[in-house]
mmCIF file of C-alpha atoms in Angstrom:
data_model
loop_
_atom_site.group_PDB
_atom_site.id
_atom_site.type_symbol
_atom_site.label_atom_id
_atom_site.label_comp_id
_atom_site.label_asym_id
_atom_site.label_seq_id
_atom_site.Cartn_x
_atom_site.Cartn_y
_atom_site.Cartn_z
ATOM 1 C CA UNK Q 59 -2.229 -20.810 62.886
ATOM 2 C CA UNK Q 60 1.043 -19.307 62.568
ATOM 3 C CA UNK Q 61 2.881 -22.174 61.345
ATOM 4 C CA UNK Q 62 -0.310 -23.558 58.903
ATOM 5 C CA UNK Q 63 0.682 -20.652 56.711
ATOM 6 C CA UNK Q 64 4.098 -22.346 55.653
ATOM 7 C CA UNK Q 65 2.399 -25.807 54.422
ATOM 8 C CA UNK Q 66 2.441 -25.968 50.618
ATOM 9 C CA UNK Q 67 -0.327 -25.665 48.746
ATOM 10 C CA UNK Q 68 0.254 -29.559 46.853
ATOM 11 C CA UNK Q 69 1.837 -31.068 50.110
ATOM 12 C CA UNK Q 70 1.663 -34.495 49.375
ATOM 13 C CA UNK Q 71 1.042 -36.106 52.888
ATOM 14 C CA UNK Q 72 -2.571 -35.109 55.302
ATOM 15 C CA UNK Q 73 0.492 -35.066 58.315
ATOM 16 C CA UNK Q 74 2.527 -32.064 58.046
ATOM 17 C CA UNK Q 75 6.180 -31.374 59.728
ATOM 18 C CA UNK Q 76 7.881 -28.584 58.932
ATOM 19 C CA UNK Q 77 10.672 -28.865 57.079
ATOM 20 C CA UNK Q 78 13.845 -25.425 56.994
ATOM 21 C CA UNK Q 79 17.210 -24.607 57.970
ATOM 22 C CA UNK Q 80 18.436 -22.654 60.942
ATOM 23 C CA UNK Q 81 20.394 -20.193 58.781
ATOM 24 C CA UNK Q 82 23.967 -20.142 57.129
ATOM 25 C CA UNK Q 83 25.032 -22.239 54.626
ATOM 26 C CA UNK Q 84 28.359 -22.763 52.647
ATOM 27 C CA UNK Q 85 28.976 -19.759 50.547
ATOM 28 C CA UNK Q 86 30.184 -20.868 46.517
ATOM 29 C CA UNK Q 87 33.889 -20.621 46.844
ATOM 30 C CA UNK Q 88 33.888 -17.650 44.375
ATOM 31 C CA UNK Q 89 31.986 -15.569 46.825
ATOM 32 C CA UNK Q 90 34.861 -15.893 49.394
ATOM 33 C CA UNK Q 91 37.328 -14.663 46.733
ATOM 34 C CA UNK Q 92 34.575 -12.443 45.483
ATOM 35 C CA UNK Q 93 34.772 -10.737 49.415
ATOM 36 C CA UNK Q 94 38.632 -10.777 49.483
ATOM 37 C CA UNK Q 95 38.978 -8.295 46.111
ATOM 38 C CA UNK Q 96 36.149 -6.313 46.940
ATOM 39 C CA UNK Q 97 37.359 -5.471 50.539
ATOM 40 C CA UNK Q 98 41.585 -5.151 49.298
ATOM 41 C CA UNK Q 99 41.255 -3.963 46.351
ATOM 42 C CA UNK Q 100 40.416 -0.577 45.018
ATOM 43 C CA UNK Q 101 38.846 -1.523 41.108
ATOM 44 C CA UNK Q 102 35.940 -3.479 43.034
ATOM 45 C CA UNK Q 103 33.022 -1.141 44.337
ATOM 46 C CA UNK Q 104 29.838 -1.889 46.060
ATOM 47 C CA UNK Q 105 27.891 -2.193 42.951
ATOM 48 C CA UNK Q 106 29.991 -5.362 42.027
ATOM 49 C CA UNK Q 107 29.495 -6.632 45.727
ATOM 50 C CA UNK Q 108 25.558 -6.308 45.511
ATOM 51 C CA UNK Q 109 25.458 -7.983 42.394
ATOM 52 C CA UNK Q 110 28.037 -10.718 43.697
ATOM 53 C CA UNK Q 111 26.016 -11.342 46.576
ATOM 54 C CA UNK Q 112 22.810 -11.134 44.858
ATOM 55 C CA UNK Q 113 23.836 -14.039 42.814
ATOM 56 C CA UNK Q 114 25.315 -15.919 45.753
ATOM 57 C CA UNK Q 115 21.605 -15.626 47.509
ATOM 58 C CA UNK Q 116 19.222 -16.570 44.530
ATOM 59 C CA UNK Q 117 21.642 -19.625 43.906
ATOM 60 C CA UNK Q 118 21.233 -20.952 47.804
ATOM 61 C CA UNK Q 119 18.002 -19.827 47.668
ATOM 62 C CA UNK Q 120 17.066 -22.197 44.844
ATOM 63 C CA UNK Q 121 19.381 -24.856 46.265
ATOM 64 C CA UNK Q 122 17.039 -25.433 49.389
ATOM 65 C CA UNK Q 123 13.906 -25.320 46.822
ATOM 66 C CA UNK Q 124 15.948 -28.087 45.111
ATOM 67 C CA UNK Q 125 16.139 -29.871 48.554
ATOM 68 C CA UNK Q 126 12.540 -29.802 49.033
ATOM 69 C CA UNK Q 127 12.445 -27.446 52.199
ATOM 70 C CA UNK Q 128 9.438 -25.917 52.695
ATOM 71 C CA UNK Q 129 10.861 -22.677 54.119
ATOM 72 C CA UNK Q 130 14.104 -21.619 52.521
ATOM 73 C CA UNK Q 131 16.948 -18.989 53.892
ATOM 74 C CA UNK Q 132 19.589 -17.339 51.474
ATOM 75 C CA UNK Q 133 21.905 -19.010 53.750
ATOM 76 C CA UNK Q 134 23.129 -15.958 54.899
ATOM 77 C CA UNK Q 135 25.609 -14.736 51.844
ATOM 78 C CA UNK Q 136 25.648 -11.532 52.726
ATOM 79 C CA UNK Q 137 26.416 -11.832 56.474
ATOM 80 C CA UNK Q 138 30.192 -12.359 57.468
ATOM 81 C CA UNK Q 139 29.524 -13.649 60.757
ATOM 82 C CA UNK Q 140 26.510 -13.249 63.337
ATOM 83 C CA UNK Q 141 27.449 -10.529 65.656
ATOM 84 C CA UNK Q 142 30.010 -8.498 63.546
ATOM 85 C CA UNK Q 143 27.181 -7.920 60.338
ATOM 86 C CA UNK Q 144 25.134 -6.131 63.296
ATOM 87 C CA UNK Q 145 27.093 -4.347 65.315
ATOM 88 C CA UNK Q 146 28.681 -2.505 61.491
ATOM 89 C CA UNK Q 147 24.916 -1.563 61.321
ATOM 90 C CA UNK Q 148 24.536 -0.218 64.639
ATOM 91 C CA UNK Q 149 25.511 3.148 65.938
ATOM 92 C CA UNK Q 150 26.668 2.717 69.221
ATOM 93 C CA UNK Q 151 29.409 0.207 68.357
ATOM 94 C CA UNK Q 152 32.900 0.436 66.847
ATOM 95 C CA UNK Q 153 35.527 -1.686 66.132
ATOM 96 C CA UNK Q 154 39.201 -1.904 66.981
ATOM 97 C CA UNK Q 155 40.518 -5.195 65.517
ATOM 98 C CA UNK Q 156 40.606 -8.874 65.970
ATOM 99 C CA UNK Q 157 41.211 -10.749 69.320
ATOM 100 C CA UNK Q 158 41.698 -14.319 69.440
ATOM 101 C CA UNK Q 159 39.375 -16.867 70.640
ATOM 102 C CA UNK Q 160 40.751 -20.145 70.355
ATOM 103 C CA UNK Q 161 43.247 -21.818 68.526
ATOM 104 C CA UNK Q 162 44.801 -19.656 65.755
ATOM 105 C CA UNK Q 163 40.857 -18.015 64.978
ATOM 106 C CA UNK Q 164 40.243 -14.792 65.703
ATOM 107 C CA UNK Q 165 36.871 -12.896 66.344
ATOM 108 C CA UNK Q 166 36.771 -8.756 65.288
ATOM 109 C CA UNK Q 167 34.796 -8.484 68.569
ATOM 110 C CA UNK Q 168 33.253 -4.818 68.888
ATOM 111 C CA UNK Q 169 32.799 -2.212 71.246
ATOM 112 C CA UNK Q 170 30.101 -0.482 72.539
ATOM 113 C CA UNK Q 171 31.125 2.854 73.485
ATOM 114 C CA UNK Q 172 27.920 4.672 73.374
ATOM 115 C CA UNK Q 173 24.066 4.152 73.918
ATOM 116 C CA UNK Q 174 23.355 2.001 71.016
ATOM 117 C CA UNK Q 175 20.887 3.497 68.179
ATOM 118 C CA UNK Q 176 18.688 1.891 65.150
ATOM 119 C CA UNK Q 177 19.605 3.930 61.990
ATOM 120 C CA UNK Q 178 18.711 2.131 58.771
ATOM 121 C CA UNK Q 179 17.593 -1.361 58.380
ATOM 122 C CA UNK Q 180 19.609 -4.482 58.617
ATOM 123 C CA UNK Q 181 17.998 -6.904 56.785
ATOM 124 C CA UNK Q 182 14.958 -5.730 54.991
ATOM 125 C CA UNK Q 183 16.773 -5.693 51.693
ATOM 126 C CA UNK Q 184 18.125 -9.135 51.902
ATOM 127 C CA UNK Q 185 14.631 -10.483 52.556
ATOM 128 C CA UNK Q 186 13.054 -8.631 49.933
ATOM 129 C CA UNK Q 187 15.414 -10.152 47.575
ATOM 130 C CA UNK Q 188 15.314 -13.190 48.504
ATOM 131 C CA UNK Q 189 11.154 -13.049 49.112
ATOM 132 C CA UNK Q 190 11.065 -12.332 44.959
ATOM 133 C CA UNK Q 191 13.556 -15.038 43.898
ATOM 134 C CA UNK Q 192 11.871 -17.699 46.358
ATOM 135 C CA UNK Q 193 8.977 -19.917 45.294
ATOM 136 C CA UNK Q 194 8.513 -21.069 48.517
ATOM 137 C CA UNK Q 195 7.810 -19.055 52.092
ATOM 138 C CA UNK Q 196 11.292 -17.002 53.681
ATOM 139 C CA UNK Q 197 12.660 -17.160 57.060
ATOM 140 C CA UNK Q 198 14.700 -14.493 58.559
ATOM 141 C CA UNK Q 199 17.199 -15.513 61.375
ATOM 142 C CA UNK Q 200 18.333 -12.559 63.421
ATOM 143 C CA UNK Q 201 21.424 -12.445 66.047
ATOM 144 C CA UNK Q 202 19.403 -11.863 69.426
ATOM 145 C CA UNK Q 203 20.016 -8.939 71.460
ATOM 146 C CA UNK Q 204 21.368 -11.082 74.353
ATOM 147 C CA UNK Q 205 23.715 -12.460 72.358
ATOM 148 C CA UNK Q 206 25.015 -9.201 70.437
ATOM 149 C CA UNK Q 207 25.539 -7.977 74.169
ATOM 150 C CA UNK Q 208 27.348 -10.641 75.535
ATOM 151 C CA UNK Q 209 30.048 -11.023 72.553
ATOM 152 C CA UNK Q 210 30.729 -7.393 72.799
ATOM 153 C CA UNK Q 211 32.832 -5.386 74.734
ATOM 154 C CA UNK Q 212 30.435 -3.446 77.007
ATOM 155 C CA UNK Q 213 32.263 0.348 77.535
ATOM 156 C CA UNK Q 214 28.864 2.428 77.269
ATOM 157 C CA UNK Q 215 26.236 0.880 79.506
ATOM 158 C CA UNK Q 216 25.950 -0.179 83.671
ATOM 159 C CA UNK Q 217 25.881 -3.457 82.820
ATOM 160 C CA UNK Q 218 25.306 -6.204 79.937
ATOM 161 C CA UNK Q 219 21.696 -6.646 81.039
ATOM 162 C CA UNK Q 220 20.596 -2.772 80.215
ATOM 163 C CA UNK Q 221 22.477 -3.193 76.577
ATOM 164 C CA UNK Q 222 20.597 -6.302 75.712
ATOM 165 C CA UNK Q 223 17.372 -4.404 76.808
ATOM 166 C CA UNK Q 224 18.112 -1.986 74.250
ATOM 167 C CA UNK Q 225 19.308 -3.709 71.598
ATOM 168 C CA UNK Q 226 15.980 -6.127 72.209
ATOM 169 C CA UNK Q 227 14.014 -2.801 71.567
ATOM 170 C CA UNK Q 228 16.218 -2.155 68.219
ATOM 171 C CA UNK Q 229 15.612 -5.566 67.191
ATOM 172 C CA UNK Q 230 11.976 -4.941 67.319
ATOM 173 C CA UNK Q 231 12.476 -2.091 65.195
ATOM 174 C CA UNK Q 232 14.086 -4.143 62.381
ATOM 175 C CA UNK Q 233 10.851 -6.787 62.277
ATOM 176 C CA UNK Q 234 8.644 -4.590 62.502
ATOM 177 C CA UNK Q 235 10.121 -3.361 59.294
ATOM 178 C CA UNK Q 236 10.945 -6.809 58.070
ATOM 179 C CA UNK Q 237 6.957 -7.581 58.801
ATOM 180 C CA UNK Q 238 5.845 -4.683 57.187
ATOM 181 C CA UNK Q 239 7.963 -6.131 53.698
ATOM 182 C CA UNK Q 240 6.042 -9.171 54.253
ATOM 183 C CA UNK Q 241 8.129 -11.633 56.800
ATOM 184 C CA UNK Q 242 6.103 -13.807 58.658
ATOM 185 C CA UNK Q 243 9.269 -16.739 60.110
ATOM 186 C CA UNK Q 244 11.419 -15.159 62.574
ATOM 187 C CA UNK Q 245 14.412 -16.832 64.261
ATOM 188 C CA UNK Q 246 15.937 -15.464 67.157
ATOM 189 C CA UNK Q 247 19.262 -16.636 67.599
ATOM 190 C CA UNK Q 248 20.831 -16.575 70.809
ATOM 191 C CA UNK Q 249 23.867 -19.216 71.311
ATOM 192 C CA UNK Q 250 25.169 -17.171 74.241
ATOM 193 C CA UNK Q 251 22.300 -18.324 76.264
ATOM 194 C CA UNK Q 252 24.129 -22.161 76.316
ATOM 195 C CA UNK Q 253 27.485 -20.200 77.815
ATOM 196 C CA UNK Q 254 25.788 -18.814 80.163
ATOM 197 C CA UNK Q 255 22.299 -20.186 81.106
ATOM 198 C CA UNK Q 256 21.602 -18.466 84.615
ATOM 199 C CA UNK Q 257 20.713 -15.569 82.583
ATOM 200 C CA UNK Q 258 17.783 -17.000 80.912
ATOM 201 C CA UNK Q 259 15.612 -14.283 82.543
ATOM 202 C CA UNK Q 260 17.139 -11.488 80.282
ATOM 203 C CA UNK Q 261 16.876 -13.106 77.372
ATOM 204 C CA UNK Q 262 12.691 -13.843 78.593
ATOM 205 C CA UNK Q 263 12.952 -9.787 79.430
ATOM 206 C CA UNK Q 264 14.207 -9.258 75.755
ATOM 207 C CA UNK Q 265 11.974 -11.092 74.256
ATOM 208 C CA UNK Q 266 9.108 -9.811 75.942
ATOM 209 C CA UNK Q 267 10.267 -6.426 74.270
ATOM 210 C CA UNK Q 268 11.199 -8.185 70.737
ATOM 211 C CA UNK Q 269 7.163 -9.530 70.253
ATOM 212 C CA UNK Q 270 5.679 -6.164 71.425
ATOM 213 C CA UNK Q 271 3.292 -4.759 68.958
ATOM 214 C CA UNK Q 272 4.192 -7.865 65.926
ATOM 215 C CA UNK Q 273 1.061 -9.358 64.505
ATOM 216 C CA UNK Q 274 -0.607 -12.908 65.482
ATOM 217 C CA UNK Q 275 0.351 -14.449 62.042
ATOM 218 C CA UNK Q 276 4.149 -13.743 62.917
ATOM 219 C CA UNK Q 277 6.233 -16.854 63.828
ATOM 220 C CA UNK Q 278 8.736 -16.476 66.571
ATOM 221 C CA UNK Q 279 11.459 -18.852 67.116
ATOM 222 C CA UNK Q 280 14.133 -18.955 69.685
ATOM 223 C CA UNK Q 281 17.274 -21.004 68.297
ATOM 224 C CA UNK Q 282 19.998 -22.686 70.565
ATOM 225 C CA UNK Q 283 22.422 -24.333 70.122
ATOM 226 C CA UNK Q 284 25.020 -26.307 72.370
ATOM 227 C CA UNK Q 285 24.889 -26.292 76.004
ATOM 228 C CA UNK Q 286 22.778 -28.068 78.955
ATOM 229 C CA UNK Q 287 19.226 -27.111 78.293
ATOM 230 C CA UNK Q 288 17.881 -28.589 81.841
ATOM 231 C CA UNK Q 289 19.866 -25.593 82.639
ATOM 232 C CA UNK Q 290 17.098 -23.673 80.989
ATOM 233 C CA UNK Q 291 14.029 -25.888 81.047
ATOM 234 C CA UNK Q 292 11.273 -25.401 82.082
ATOM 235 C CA UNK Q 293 12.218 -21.630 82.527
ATOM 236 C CA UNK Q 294 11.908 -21.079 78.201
ATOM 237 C CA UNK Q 295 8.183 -22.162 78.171
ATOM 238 C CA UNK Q 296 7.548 -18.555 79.833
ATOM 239 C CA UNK Q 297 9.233 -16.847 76.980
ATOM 240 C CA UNK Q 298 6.756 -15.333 74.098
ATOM 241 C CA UNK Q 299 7.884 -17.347 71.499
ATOM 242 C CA UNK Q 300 5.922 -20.537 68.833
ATOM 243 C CA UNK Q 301 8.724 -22.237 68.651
ATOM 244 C CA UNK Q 302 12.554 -23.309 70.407
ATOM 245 C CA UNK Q 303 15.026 -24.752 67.939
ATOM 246 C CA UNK Q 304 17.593 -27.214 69.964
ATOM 247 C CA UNK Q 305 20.603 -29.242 68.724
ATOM 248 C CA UNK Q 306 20.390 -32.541 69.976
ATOM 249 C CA UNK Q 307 21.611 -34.602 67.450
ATOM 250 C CA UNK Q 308 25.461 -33.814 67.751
ATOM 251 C CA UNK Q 309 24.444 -35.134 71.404
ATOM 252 C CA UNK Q 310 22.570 -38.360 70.534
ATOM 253 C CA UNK Q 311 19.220 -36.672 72.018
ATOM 254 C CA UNK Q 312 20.881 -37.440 75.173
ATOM 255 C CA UNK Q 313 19.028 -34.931 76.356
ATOM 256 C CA UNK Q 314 15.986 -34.904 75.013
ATOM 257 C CA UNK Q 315 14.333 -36.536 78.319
ATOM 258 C CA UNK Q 316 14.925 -32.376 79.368
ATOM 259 C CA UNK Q 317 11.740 -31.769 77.343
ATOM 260 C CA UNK Q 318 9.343 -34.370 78.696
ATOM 261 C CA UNK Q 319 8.805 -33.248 82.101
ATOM 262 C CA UNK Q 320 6.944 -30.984 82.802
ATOM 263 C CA UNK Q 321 5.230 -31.386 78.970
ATOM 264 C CA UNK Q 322 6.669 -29.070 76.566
ATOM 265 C CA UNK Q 323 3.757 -27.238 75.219
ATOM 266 C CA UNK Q 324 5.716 -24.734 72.686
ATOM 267 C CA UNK Q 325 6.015 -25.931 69.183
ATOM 268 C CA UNK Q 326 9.705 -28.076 68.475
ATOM 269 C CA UNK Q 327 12.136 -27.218 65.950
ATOM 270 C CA UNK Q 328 14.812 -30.437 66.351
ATOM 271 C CA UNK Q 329 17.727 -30.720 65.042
ATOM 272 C CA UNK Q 330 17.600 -34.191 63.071
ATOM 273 C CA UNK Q 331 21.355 -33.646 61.043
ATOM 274 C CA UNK Q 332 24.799 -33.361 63.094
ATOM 275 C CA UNK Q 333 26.611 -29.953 61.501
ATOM 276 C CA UNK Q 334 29.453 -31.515 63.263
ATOM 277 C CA UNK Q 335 29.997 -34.479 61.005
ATOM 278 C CA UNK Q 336 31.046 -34.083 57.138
ATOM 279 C CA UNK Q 337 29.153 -37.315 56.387
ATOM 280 C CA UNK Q 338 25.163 -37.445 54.796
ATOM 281 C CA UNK Q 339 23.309 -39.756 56.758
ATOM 282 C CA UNK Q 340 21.215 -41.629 55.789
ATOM 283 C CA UNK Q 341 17.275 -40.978 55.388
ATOM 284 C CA UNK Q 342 16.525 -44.080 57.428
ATOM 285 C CA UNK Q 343 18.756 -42.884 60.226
ATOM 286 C CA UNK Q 344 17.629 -39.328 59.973
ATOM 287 C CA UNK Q 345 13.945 -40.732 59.870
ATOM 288 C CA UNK Q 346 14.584 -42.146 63.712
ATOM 289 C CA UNK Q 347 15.469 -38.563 65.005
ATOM 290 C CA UNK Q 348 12.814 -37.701 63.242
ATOM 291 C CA UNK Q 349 10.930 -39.830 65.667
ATOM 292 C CA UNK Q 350 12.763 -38.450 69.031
ATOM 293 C CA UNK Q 351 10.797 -35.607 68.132
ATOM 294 C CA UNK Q 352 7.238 -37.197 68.433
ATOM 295 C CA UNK Q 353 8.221 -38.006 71.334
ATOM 296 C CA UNK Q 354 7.916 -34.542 72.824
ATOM 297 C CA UNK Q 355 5.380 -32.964 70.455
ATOM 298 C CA UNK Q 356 2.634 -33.878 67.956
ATOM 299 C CA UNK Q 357 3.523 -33.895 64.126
ATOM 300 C CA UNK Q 358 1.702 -30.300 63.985
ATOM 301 C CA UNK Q 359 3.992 -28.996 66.356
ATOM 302 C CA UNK Q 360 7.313 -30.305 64.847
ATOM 303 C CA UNK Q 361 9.788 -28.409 62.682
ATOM 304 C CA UNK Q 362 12.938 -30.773 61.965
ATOM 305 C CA UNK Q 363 16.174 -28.838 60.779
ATOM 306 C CA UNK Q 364 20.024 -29.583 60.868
ATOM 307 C CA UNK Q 365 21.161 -29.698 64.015
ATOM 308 C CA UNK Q 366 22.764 -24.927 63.314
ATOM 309 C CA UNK Q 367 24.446 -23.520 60.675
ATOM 310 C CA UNK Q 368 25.623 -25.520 57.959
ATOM 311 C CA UNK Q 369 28.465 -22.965 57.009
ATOM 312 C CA UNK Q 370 31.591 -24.962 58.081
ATOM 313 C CA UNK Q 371 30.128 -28.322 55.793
ATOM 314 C CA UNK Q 372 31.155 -28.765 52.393
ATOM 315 C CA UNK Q 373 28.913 -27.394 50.034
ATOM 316 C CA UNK Q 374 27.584 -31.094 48.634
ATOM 317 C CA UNK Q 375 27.519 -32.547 52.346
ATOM 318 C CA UNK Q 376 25.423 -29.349 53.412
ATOM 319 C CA UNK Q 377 23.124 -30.288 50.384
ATOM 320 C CA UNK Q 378 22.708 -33.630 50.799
ATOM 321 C CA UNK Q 379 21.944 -33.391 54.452
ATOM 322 C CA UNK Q 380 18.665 -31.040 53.694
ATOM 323 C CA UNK Q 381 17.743 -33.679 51.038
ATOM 324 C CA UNK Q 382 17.696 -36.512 52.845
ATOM 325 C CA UNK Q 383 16.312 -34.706 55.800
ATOM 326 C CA UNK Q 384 13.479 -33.784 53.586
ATOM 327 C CA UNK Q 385 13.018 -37.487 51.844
ATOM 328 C CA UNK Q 386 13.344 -38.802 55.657
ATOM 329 C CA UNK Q 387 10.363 -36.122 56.594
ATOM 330 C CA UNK Q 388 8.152 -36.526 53.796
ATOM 331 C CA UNK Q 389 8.630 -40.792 54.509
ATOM 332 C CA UNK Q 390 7.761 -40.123 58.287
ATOM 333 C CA UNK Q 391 4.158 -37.876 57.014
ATOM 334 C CA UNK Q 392 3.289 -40.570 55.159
ATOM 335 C CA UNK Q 393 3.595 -43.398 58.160
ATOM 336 C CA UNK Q 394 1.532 -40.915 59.916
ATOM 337 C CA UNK Q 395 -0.831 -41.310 57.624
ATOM 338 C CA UNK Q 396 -1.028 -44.725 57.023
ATOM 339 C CA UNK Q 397 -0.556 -45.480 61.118
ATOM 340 C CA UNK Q 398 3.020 -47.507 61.129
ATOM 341 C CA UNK Q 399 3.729 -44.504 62.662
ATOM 342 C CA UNK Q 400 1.415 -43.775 66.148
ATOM 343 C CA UNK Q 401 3.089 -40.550 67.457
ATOM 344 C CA UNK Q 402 0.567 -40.263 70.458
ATOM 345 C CA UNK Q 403 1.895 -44.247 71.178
ATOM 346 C CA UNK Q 404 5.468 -42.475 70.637
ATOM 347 C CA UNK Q 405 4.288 -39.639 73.353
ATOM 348 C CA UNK Q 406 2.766 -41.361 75.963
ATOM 349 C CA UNK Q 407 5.431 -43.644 76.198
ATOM 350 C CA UNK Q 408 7.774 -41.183 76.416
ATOM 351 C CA UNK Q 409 6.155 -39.887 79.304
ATOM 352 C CA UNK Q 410 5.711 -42.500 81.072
ATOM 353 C CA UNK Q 411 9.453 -43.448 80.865
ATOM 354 C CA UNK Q 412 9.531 -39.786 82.399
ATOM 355 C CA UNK Q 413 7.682 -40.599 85.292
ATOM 356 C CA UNK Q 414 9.494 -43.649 85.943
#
């Protein structure tokens, strides 16, 4: 029932698939310059940064409404980058400038230097905001603890494990706070699983400790992204989650045969857009991968997204990738419906290809 909640009220189609993003989108241009004067120069306070960045929300807010999704994100305007917007919020960690990563990028990587501690909340006032200015129902990605442990530099705890543990229990601090505003979609984001996939027990242990004590009606999804996911499968059907968001697109669903034995019985957010590729495709193509994903789950279980982030796309390309994902979803409900689409057909022969 969890994922019910999030159908609209004049869906058009008796099928339903769940149509969102995973999270950040292209900021307007005049946000980035926005940032620069605000954090150099001295005539720019925080007042003129709230409003900037209220603006920047309710305009990507209503540009996935315009898309069609049916569960929208502020695409993240306020965030500067997934672990850094944390670890500024949490005491425990400090910073003491960039290191380099690859190439000529660099990464302000912090430091934990001391037990870590939840002081105020991190995002309840950007979902709020964005919860009034919405139409449509709000979905709140968080950085996972696993992840905010890993990309840190570790100078306060025995080991990586014990920091994720408690950063898993701060986590659960921020949605129960975020639940208590009214947020019922939460993505757990944890691409340092795919780096380093023998560790999929802590993340399970973390989670375990992130779910304690939420509400039934809460939605819990696991996003990641890149890696080998036999790596990880079946091992993530023993996590307490609804619903694991892959990228398999950028791959050619090369490995989506990963999911089909044994059956995959959480629900399936796929990615059905490459974030790779600065090129819309088309809703006939993006109708097929569509598709993969009956393969592996009813349409009641299926959420379709781009593939991550959208962040690193052009603004337009971003756009036009969520509308004709949502054309291409809509088009597949109604083939559903009218039965030139048989998903259990699409299932069973997927699993006997499996067996063979």
């Amino acid at each position: 029932m969890t994922r019910e909640q999030f159908r609209p009220d004049d869906h058009p189609n008796e099928q339903f698939i769940l149509s969102t993003v995973v999270g950040s989108y292209p900021k307007p241009k005049w946000l980035d310059r926005v940032r620069e004067r605000y954090e150099e120069a001295d005539d720019f306070d925080d007042a003129n940064w709230a409003e900037a960045t209220d603006d920047a929300s309710r305009l990507i807010t209503h540009e996935h409404e315009r898309a069609g999704l049916d569960v929208v994100v502020d695409g993240e305007m306020r965030r500067n980058e997934m672990v850094e917007y944390f670890a500024e919020r949490i005491d425990g960690y400090e910073f003491n400038g960039p290191v380099k990563v690859w190439g000529h990028n660099y990464f302000d990587k912090p430091s934990v230097v001391e037990d870590v501690v939840y002081d105020d909340s991190w995002l309840v006032d950007e979902f709020a905001f964005t919860d009034d200015v919405a139409a449509r129902p709000v979905k709140v990605p968080i950085t996972g603890p696993y992840t905010l442990a890993s990309w840190s530099f570790n100078e306060s705890y025995d080991d990586d494990r014990a920091l994720a543990l408690d950063l898993a229990d701060l986590v659960n601090e921020e949605i129960g706070k975020l639940v208590e505003a009214g947020a019922r979609y939460i993505q757990i984001d944890e691409p340092a699983l795919a780096t380093t996939p023998d560790d999929h027990a802590i993340v399970g242990d973390c989670l375990d400790r992130i779910v304690a004590g939420l509400p039934e009606d809460v939605r819990i999804g696991l996003h990641v992204c890149y890696g080998d996911y036999s790596r990880i499968y079946p091992e993530i059907l023993e996590f307490p989650i609804d619903e694991f968001d892959v990228e398999l697109a950028n791959g050619d669903y090369e490995q989506l045969d990963v999911f089909k034995q044994p059956e995959f019985d959480l629900d399936l957010a796929l990615g059905v857009t490459d974030v790779h590729v600065a090129e819309v495709e088309s809703v006939e193509a993006i109708e097929a991968n569509i598709e993969k994903g009956l393969e592996i789950v009813p349409p009641e279980r299926l959420t379709v997204s781009p593939d991550c982030g959208v962040k690193l796309l052009p603004r337009e390309v971003a756009y036009g990738k969520m509308a004709n994902m949502v054309e291409a979803t809509r088009n597949v409900e109604r083939k559903l419906d009218t039965g030139e689409i048989d998903a259990r057909a699409l299932r069973e022969g997927a699993a006997v290809s499996a067996d063979d």
